[in-house]
Amino acid sequence: MKKTWWKESVVYQIYPRSFADSNGDGIGDLKGIISKLDYLKKLGVDVIWLSPVYKSPNDDNGYDISDYQDIMDEFGTMADWEELLAEVHNRGMKLIMDLVVNHSSDEHKWFIESKKSKDNPYRDYYIWRPGKDGREPNNWASAFSGSAWQYDETTDEYFLHLFSKKQPDLNWENPTLREEVYKMMNWWLDKGIDGFRMDVVNFISKVEGLPDAPSEAGKKYVSGHEYFMNGPRIHEFLQEMHEKTTANYDVMTVGEMPGVTPAEARAYTAEERGEVYMVFQFEHVDLDSGPDGKWDLRPLKLADLKENLSGWQKGLENIGWNSLYFNNHDQPRMVSRFGNDGKYRVESAKMLATLLHMMKGTPYIYQGEEMGMTNIRFENIEQYKDIETLNMYKEKREQGIPHEKIMESIYVKGRDNARTPVQWDDSEHAGFTTGTPWIEVNPNYKEINAKAVVEDKNSIFYYYQNLIRLRKQHEIIVYGGYDILLEENADIFSYVRTLGDEKLVVVCNFYDQEPTFHLPDDIRFTKSELIVCNYAATEGSVEEFTLKPYEARVYLLK
Ligand code: NOJ
């Protein structure tokens, strides 16, 4: 496989609203980010991915963009953004921007025009249809509850919105719209950015005719995902986009792709096809959901996680490239979800980091992960801010589901788990703002904060710093092959990476039990060195040892 900088990088995601507030308005901003760049440099990350900072009415915290070429007032100005880019580059890091072009805001000038009349030149930038038998054009549900269609009386038609009704879907069938998007992307690329993270980019091609999805008992609207995920023209659109924009720059791209399988991801990321450079897949973060979707809670089975992540490792081998993540702004905090956020918070956070960072792919760290931030439990629904959570709560309450039952799902899966302000220190509001934060701080900030982890040599922060450093020192971490070990073991997730004469044996204890690891006989070596461990004292050798709760070890064999 070709060696590239983005395969060798570690990315850090910033959700600007919750990162750092410089002016006391309670909302994170660009100057706040600039003030923390030395902290990120110390951590050692190579690339920063900035969630949207564009003009937006904030129906979905910036994922509803009203001007793709301007900055949101609360976050600062274009001059602040330019300073941020320069300061990131001065420190030898790179910056990638969020590209949200499956939909825009309904306050975007294109949509304002599009709404005006059926013959407006912008009409066809969006997906308009007449109603059918006095109701919506089809039975698709929005990801944020209710119908995916909104009626507009100006022209007596409905427009499609797979997300909120303030996020109308753009019509990628229209070549003029596509050219506008490419022009906008090139404008940012010419400013010197280092790539794009592409929001739900595998949704942009819809099946012709937008047919009804098979109905489901008891549901008025159903997900029509088979008609827009990985749709008929998706590969053509992505190839065209790449050819007209990113192919002409030394940048990286990552396509966020719900519902993508390893087979599809091979097509999306195969180098010679020129579509996207890596994908964000969702299978491993759906393993703890039941048939009714994310709010339908299920305990995670370790066997499923092993099978799934190993399937992705093998599935893309020698063909494509994957990203590695447990956290982002849409997912609950990994230590609460897959680890133990009580007694073993530090150990289990380090174990999960080891499991992920030693795999093949580009690792992503989400803000606060490096200090082991945890999920939040607000008592009242009014304390929550996320549109997905609030719409779901309202819908379920209307169906008569009790408050307590809905809150249980929100505590486990709600997106605000990831969106409480970053905990910088133990002062009021965790040092995030001098004003009133737009969403409340997690009360555990006195114990869990950046200042504390930077002062403690054994902290999660330095553990990540070490994982990042090792990636730079050992090519095997980036380019080595992958094979699962101890597949049937109920407590241990173990695998071996191989490159030339070297092997890396990764052993992670997923629970608070104390299982014993035995190295399979067919792994031969003459020398072994323990290069990572999340406990100070270790006993035994790579051939056999008993693991402490959530212990993780990595041995380099030659
Ligand atoms: C995926 C983004 O990550 C999420 O935050 C957003 O709500 C949807 N796409 C819609 O843009």
mmCIF file of N, CA and C in Angstrom, residues 291-377:
data_model
loop_
_atom_site.group_PDB
_atom_site.id
_atom_site.type_symbol
_atom_site.label_atom_id
_atom_site.label_comp_id
_atom_site.label_asym_id
_atom_site.label_seq_id
_atom_site.Cartn_x
_atom_site.Cartn_y
_atom_site.Cartn_z
ATOM 1 N N PRO A 291 -33.364 -3.802 17.559
ATOM 2 C CA PRO A 291 -33.978 -3.616 16.238
ATOM 3 C C PRO A 291 -34.666 -2.263 16.068
ATOM 4 N N ASP A 292 -35.009 -1.597 17.168
ATOM 5 C CA ASP A 292 -35.707 -0.315 17.058
ATOM 6 C C ASP A 292 -34.769 0.884 16.997
ATOM 7 N N GLY A 293 -33.491 0.616 16.800
ATOM 8 C CA GLY A 293 -32.553 1.726 16.626
ATOM 9 C C GLY A 293 -31.815 2.117 17.898
ATOM 10 N N LYS A 294 -31.169 3.264 17.842
ATOM 11 C CA LYS A 294 -30.190 3.615 18.877
ATOM 12 C C LYS A 294 -30.770 3.705 20.282
ATOM 13 N N TRP A 295 -32.050 4.099 20.399
ATOM 14 C CA TRP A 295 -32.623 4.288 21.751
ATOM 15 C C TRP A 295 -33.069 2.962 22.371
ATOM 16 N N ASP A 296 -33.046 1.910 21.555
ATOM 17 C CA ASP A 296 -33.451 0.567 21.980
ATOM 18 C C ASP A 296 -32.198 -0.121 22.555
ATOM 19 N N LEU A 297 -32.018 0.008 23.868
ATOM 20 C CA LEU A 297 -30.740 -0.340 24.492
ATOM 21 C C LEU A 297 -30.497 -1.846 24.566
ATOM 22 N N ARG A 298 -29.268 -2.246 24.299
ATOM 23 C CA ARG A 298 -28.809 -3.627 24.419
ATOM 24 C C ARG A 298 -27.415 -3.604 25.022
ATOM 25 N N PRO A 299 -27.087 -4.566 25.888
ATOM 26 C CA PRO A 299 -25.690 -4.582 26.338
ATOM 27 C C PRO A 299 -24.764 -5.003 25.187
ATOM 28 N N LEU A 300 -23.577 -4.449 25.154
ATOM 29 C CA LEU A 300 -22.618 -4.844 24.122
ATOM 30 C C LEU A 300 -22.067 -6.230 24.441
ATOM 31 N N LYS A 301 -22.017 -7.099 23.421
ATOM 32 C CA LYS A 301 -21.351 -8.403 23.615
ATOM 33 C C LYS A 301 -19.947 -8.288 23.051
ATOM 34 N N LEU A 302 -18.973 -8.646 23.892
ATOM 35 C CA LEU A 302 -17.584 -8.526 23.435
ATOM 36 C C LEU A 302 -17.359 -9.340 22.158
ATOM 37 N N ALA A 303 -17.993 -10.517 22.081
ATOM 38 C CA ALA A 303 -17.805 -11.366 20.893
ATOM 39 C C ALA A 303 -18.230 -10.618 19.625
ATOM 40 N N ASP A 304 -19.301 -9.828 19.721
ATOM 41 C CA ASP A 304 -19.757 -9.067 18.545
ATOM 42 C C ASP A 304 -18.744 -7.979 18.165
ATOM 43 N N LEU A 305 -18.203 -7.331 19.192
ATOM 44 C CA LEU A 305 -17.235 -6.263 18.905
ATOM 45 C C LEU A 305 -15.983 -6.832 18.234
ATOM 46 N N LYS A 306 -15.535 -7.982 18.757
ATOM 47 C CA LYS A 306 -14.346 -8.618 18.168
ATOM 48 C C LYS A 306 -14.597 -8.983 16.718
ATOM 49 N N GLU A 307 -15.747 -9.607 16.498
ATOM 50 C CA GLU A 307 -16.059 -10.063 15.147
ATOM 51 C C GLU A 307 -16.165 -8.863 14.203
ATOM 52 N N ASN A 308 -16.824 -7.822 14.691
ATOM 53 C CA ASN A 308 -17.048 -6.673 13.829
ATOM 54 C C ASN A 308 -15.757 -5.926 13.506
ATOM 55 N N LEU A 309 -15.007 -5.557 14.547
ATOM 56 C CA LEU A 309 -13.790 -4.777 14.273
ATOM 57 C C LEU A 309 -12.787 -5.604 13.474
ATOM 58 N N SER A 310 -12.719 -6.905 13.757
ATOM 59 C CA SER A 310 -11.805 -7.760 12.992
ATOM 60 C C SER A 310 -12.263 -7.856 11.545
ATOM 61 N N GLY A 311 -13.564 -7.909 11.345
ATOM 62 C CA GLY A 311 -14.112 -7.949 9.981
ATOM 63 C C GLY A 311 -13.707 -6.711 9.193
ATOM 64 N N TRP A 312 -13.720 -5.563 9.859
ATOM 65 C CA TRP A 312 -13.296 -4.324 9.185
ATOM 66 C C TRP A 312 -11.792 -4.327 8.915
ATOM 67 N N GLN A 313 -11.021 -4.829 9.899
ATOM 68 C CA GLN A 313 -9.572 -4.875 9.688
ATOM 69 C C GLN A 313 -9.234 -5.746 8.479
ATOM 70 N N LYS A 314 -9.836 -6.918 8.430
ATOM 71 C CA LYS A 314 -9.548 -7.847 7.321
ATOM 72 C C LYS A 314 -10.186 -7.350 6.024
ATOM 73 N N GLY A 315 -11.372 -6.778 6.150
ATOM 74 C CA GLY A 315 -12.141 -6.398 4.967
ATOM 75 C C GLY A 315 -11.460 -5.334 4.106
ATOM 76 N N LEU A 316 -10.715 -4.450 4.740
ATOM 77 C CA LEU A 316 -10.090 -3.372 3.963
ATOM 78 C C LEU A 316 -8.613 -3.666 3.667
ATOM 79 N N GLU A 317 -8.106 -4.763 4.200
ATOM 80 C CA GLU A 317 -6.679 -5.083 4.092
ATOM 81 C C GLU A 317 -6.172 -4.968 2.649
ATOM 82 N N ASN A 318 -5.100 -4.240 2.493
ATOM 83 C CA ASN A 318 -4.423 -4.071 1.187
ATOM 84 C C ASN A 318 -5.278 -3.378 0.128
ATOM 85 N N ILE A 319 -6.461 -2.915 0.484
ATOM 86 C CA ILE A 319 -7.319 -2.304 -0.534
ATOM 87 C C ILE A 319 -7.670 -0.872 -0.161
ATOM 88 N N GLY A 320 -8.275 -0.713 1.006
ATOM 89 C CA GLY A 320 -8.771 0.618 1.389
ATOM 90 C C GLY A 320 -8.201 1.041 2.726
ATOM 91 N N TRP A 321 -8.823 2.041 3.308
ATOM 92 C CA TRP A 321 -8.328 2.581 4.585
ATOM 93 C C TRP A 321 -9.514 2.925 5.472
ATOM 94 N N ASN A 322 -9.338 2.757 6.761
ATOM 95 C CA ASN A 322 -10.437 2.994 7.696
ATOM 96 C C ASN A 322 -10.022 4.024 8.732
ATOM 97 N N SER A 323 -11.023 4.610 9.376
ATOM 98 C CA SER A 323 -10.732 5.441 10.534
ATOM 99 C C SER A 323 -11.105 4.627 11.768
ATOM 100 N N LEU A 324 -10.481 4.987 12.887
ATOM 101 C CA LEU A 324 -10.684 4.244 14.134
ATOM 102 C C LEU A 324 -11.266 5.200 15.162
ATOM 103 N N TYR A 325 -12.456 4.909 15.676
ATOM 104 C CA TYR A 325 -13.018 5.799 16.695
ATOM 105 C C TYR A 325 -14.006 5.056 17.589
ATOM 106 N N PHE A 326 -14.100 5.516 18.817
ATOM 107 C CA PHE A 326 -15.194 5.115 19.715
ATOM 108 C C PHE A 326 -16.049 6.335 20.076
ATOM 109 N N ASN A 327 -15.440 7.521 19.962
ATOM 110 C CA ASN A 327 -16.118 8.754 20.384
ATOM 111 C C ASN A 327 -16.256 9.739 19.244
ATOM 112 N N ASN A 328 -17.291 10.506 19.254
ATOM 113 C CA ASN A 328 -17.362 11.766 18.513
ATOM 114 C C ASN A 328 -18.528 12.557 19.095
ATOM 115 N N HIS A 329 -18.923 13.632 18.435
ATOM 116 C CA HIS A 329 -19.956 14.516 18.989
ATOM 117 C C HIS A 329 -21.355 13.907 18.916
ATOM 118 N N ASP A 330 -21.501 12.757 18.260
ATOM 119 C CA ASP A 330 -22.804 12.089 18.170
ATOM 120 C C ASP A 330 -22.887 10.860 19.069
ATOM 121 N N GLN A 331 -21.773 10.467 19.645
ATOM 122 C CA GLN A 331 -21.715 9.206 20.402
ATOM 123 C C GLN A 331 -21.534 9.483 21.886
ATOM 124 N N PRO A 332 -22.084 8.612 22.736
ATOM 125 C CA PRO A 332 -21.811 8.772 24.172
ATOM 126 C C PRO A 332 -20.322 8.587 24.464
ATOM 127 N N ARG A 333 -19.893 8.995 25.630
ATOM 128 C CA ARG A 333 -18.489 8.878 26.022
ATOM 129 C C ARG A 333 -18.099 7.407 26.159
ATOM 130 N N MET A 334 -16.979 7.026 25.532
ATOM 131 C CA MET A 334 -16.623 5.600 25.447
ATOM 132 C C MET A 334 -16.377 4.964 26.815
ATOM 133 N N VAL A 335 -15.843 5.739 27.746
ATOM 134 C CA VAL A 335 -15.507 5.117 29.038
ATOM 135 C C VAL A 335 -16.783 4.758 29.806
ATOM 136 N N SER A 336 -17.847 5.541 29.606
ATOM 137 C CA SER A 336 -19.128 5.209 30.237
ATOM 138 C C SER A 336 -19.812 4.077 29.478
ATOM 139 N N ARG A 337 -19.613 4.040 28.178
ATOM 140 C CA ARG A 337 -20.338 3.105 27.327
ATOM 141 C C ARG A 337 -19.706 1.709 27.291
ATOM 142 N N PHE A 338 -18.400 1.664 27.046
ATOM 143 C CA PHE A 338 -17.742 0.360 26.868
ATOM 144 C C PHE A 338 -16.762 0.043 27.996
ATOM 145 N N GLY A 339 -16.488 1.017 28.858
ATOM 146 C CA GLY A 339 -15.533 0.791 29.936
ATOM 147 C C GLY A 339 -16.247 0.808 31.270
ATOM 148 N N ASN A 340 -15.608 1.403 32.265
ATOM 149 C CA ASN A 340 -16.150 1.463 33.613
ATOM 150 C C ASN A 340 -15.850 2.866 34.114
ATOM 151 N N ASP A 341 -16.896 3.713 34.196
ATOM 152 C CA ASP A 341 -16.600 5.111 34.531
ATOM 153 C C ASP A 341 -16.605 5.361 36.037
ATOM 154 N N GLY A 342 -16.593 4.276 36.844
ATOM 155 C CA GLY A 342 -16.495 4.400 38.296
ATOM 156 C C GLY A 342 -15.074 4.065 38.730
ATOM 157 N N LYS A 343 -14.968 2.929 39.437
ATOM 158 C CA LYS A 343 -13.698 2.531 40.055
ATOM 159 C C LYS A 343 -12.542 2.409 39.052
ATOM 160 N N TYR A 344 -12.822 1.942 37.843
ATOM 161 C CA TYR A 344 -11.738 1.701 36.878
ATOM 162 C C TYR A 344 -11.762 2.680 35.713
ATOM 163 N N ARG A 345 -12.198 3.908 35.984
ATOM 164 C CA ARG A 345 -12.322 4.875 34.876
ATOM 165 C C ARG A 345 -10.993 5.060 34.145
ATOM 166 N N VAL A 346 -9.931 5.269 34.900
ATOM 167 C CA VAL A 346 -8.640 5.551 34.253
ATOM 168 C C VAL A 346 -8.126 4.310 33.524
ATOM 169 N N GLU A 347 -8.182 3.179 34.202
ATOM 170 C CA GLU A 347 -7.675 1.946 33.586
ATOM 171 C C GLU A 347 -8.460 1.596 32.329
ATOM 172 N N SER A 348 -9.802 1.697 32.417
ATOM 173 C CA SER A 348 -10.594 1.251 31.268
ATOM 174 C C SER A 348 -10.492 2.247 30.107
ATOM 175 N N ALA A 349 -10.343 3.534 30.409
ATOM 176 C CA ALA A 349 -10.144 4.516 29.319
ATOM 177 C C ALA A 349 -8.843 4.201 28.584
ATOM 178 N N LYS A 350 -7.810 3.872 29.353
ATOM 179 C CA LYS A 350 -6.523 3.551 28.714
ATOM 180 C C LYS A 350 -6.614 2.250 27.926
ATOM 181 N N MET A 351 -7.355 1.288 28.459
ATOM 182 C CA MET A 351 -7.498 0.008 27.749
ATOM 183 C C MET A 351 -8.189 0.221 26.402
ATOM 184 N N LEU A 352 -9.275 0.990 26.405
ATOM 185 C CA LEU A 352 -10.012 1.217 25.151
ATOM 186 C C LEU A 352 -9.140 1.981 24.142
ATOM 187 N N ALA A 353 -8.354 2.914 24.660
ATOM 188 C CA ALA A 353 -7.450 3.659 23.773
ATOM 189 C C ALA A 353 -6.433 2.707 23.137
ATOM 190 N N THR A 354 -5.904 1.797 23.928
ATOM 191 C CA THR A 354 -4.918 0.836 23.409
ATOM 192 C C THR A 354 -5.541 -0.018 22.318
ATOM 193 N N LEU A 355 -6.720 -0.548 22.623
ATOM 194 C CA LEU A 355 -7.416 -1.430 21.682
ATOM 195 C C LEU A 355 -7.551 -0.764 20.311
ATOM 196 N N LEU A 356 -7.919 0.506 20.328
ATOM 197 C CA LEU A 356 -8.194 1.230 19.089
ATOM 198 C C LEU A 356 -6.900 1.691 18.397
ATOM 199 N N HIS A 357 -6.002 2.278 19.169
ATOM 200 C CA HIS A 357 -4.823 2.897 18.557
ATOM 201 C C HIS A 357 -3.806 1.900 18.015
ATOM 202 N N MET A 358 -3.899 0.647 18.440
ATOM 203 C CA MET A 358 -2.957 -0.341 17.915
ATOM 204 C C MET A 358 -3.514 -1.035 16.667
ATOM 205 N N MET A 359 -4.761 -0.711 16.290
ATOM 206 C CA MET A 359 -5.338 -1.312 15.083
ATOM 207 C C MET A 359 -4.857 -0.563 13.847
ATOM 208 N N LYS A 360 -5.192 -1.140 12.683
ATOM 209 C CA LYS A 360 -4.830 -0.494 11.423
ATOM 210 C C LYS A 360 -5.899 0.532 11.059
ATOM 211 N N GLY A 361 -5.456 1.735 10.730
ATOM 212 C CA GLY A 361 -6.406 2.797 10.402
ATOM 213 C C GLY A 361 -5.917 4.098 11.015
ATOM 214 N N THR A 362 -6.648 5.173 10.772
ATOM 215 C CA THR A 362 -6.280 6.479 11.330
ATOM 216 C C THR A 362 -7.110 6.725 12.587
ATOM 217 N N PRO A 363 -6.474 6.831 13.759
ATOM 218 C CA PRO A 363 -7.247 7.040 14.989
ATOM 219 C C PRO A 363 -7.765 8.473 15.131
ATOM 220 N N TYR A 364 -8.958 8.600 15.674
ATOM 221 C CA TYR A 364 -9.578 9.891 15.966
ATOM 222 C C TYR A 364 -9.808 9.974 17.472
ATOM 223 N N ILE A 365 -9.365 11.094 18.057
ATOM 224 C CA ILE A 365 -9.591 11.350 19.479
ATOM 225 C C ILE A 365 -10.614 12.479 19.551
ATOM 226 N N TYR A 366 -11.660 12.306 20.321
ATOM 227 C CA TYR A 366 -12.662 13.362 20.455
ATOM 228 C C TYR A 366 -12.394 14.164 21.720
ATOM 229 N N GLN A 367 -12.547 15.479 21.646
ATOM 230 C CA GLN A 367 -12.227 16.377 22.764
ATOM 231 C C GLN A 367 -12.706 15.819 24.113
ATOM 232 N N GLY A 368 -11.794 15.822 25.069
ATOM 233 C CA GLY A 368 -12.137 15.337 26.409
ATOM 234 C C GLY A 368 -11.836 13.862 26.609
ATOM 235 N N GLU A 369 -11.720 13.126 25.506
ATOM 236 C CA GLU A 369 -11.396 11.688 25.607
ATOM 237 C C GLU A 369 -10.040 11.501 26.290
ATOM 238 N N GLU A 370 -9.121 12.444 25.988
ATOM 239 C CA GLU A 370 -7.756 12.336 26.517
ATOM 240 C C GLU A 370 -7.691 12.627 28.018
ATOM 241 N N MET A 371 -8.816 13.041 28.613
ATOM 242 C CA MET A 371 -8.843 13.174 30.079
ATOM 243 C C MET A 371 -9.868 12.219 30.691
ATOM 244 N N GLY A 372 -10.473 11.394 29.854
ATOM 245 C CA GLY A 372 -11.420 10.400 30.361
ATOM 246 C C GLY A 372 -12.753 10.995 30.763
ATOM 247 N N MET A 373 -13.248 11.994 30.011
ATOM 248 C CA MET A 373 -14.567 12.570 30.323
ATOM 249 C C MET A 373 -15.659 11.504 30.179
ATOM 250 N N THR A 374 -16.707 11.669 30.990
ATOM 251 C CA THR A 374 -17.764 10.648 31.092
ATOM 252 C C THR A 374 -19.118 11.203 30.624
ATOM 253 N N ASN A 375 -20.092 10.308 30.539
ATOM 254 C CA ASN A 375 -21.465 10.704 30.205
ATOM 255 C C ASN A 375 -22.061 11.624 31.276
ATOM 256 N N ILE A 376 -23.150 12.275 30.895
ATOM 257 C CA ILE A 376 -23.855 13.198 31.804
ATOM 258 C C ILE A 376 -25.248 12.630 32.108
ATOM 259 N N ARG A 377 -25.759 12.916 33.299
ATOM 260 C CA ARG A 377 -27.158 12.587 33.643
ATOM 261 C C ARG A 377 -27.833 13.847 34.130
#
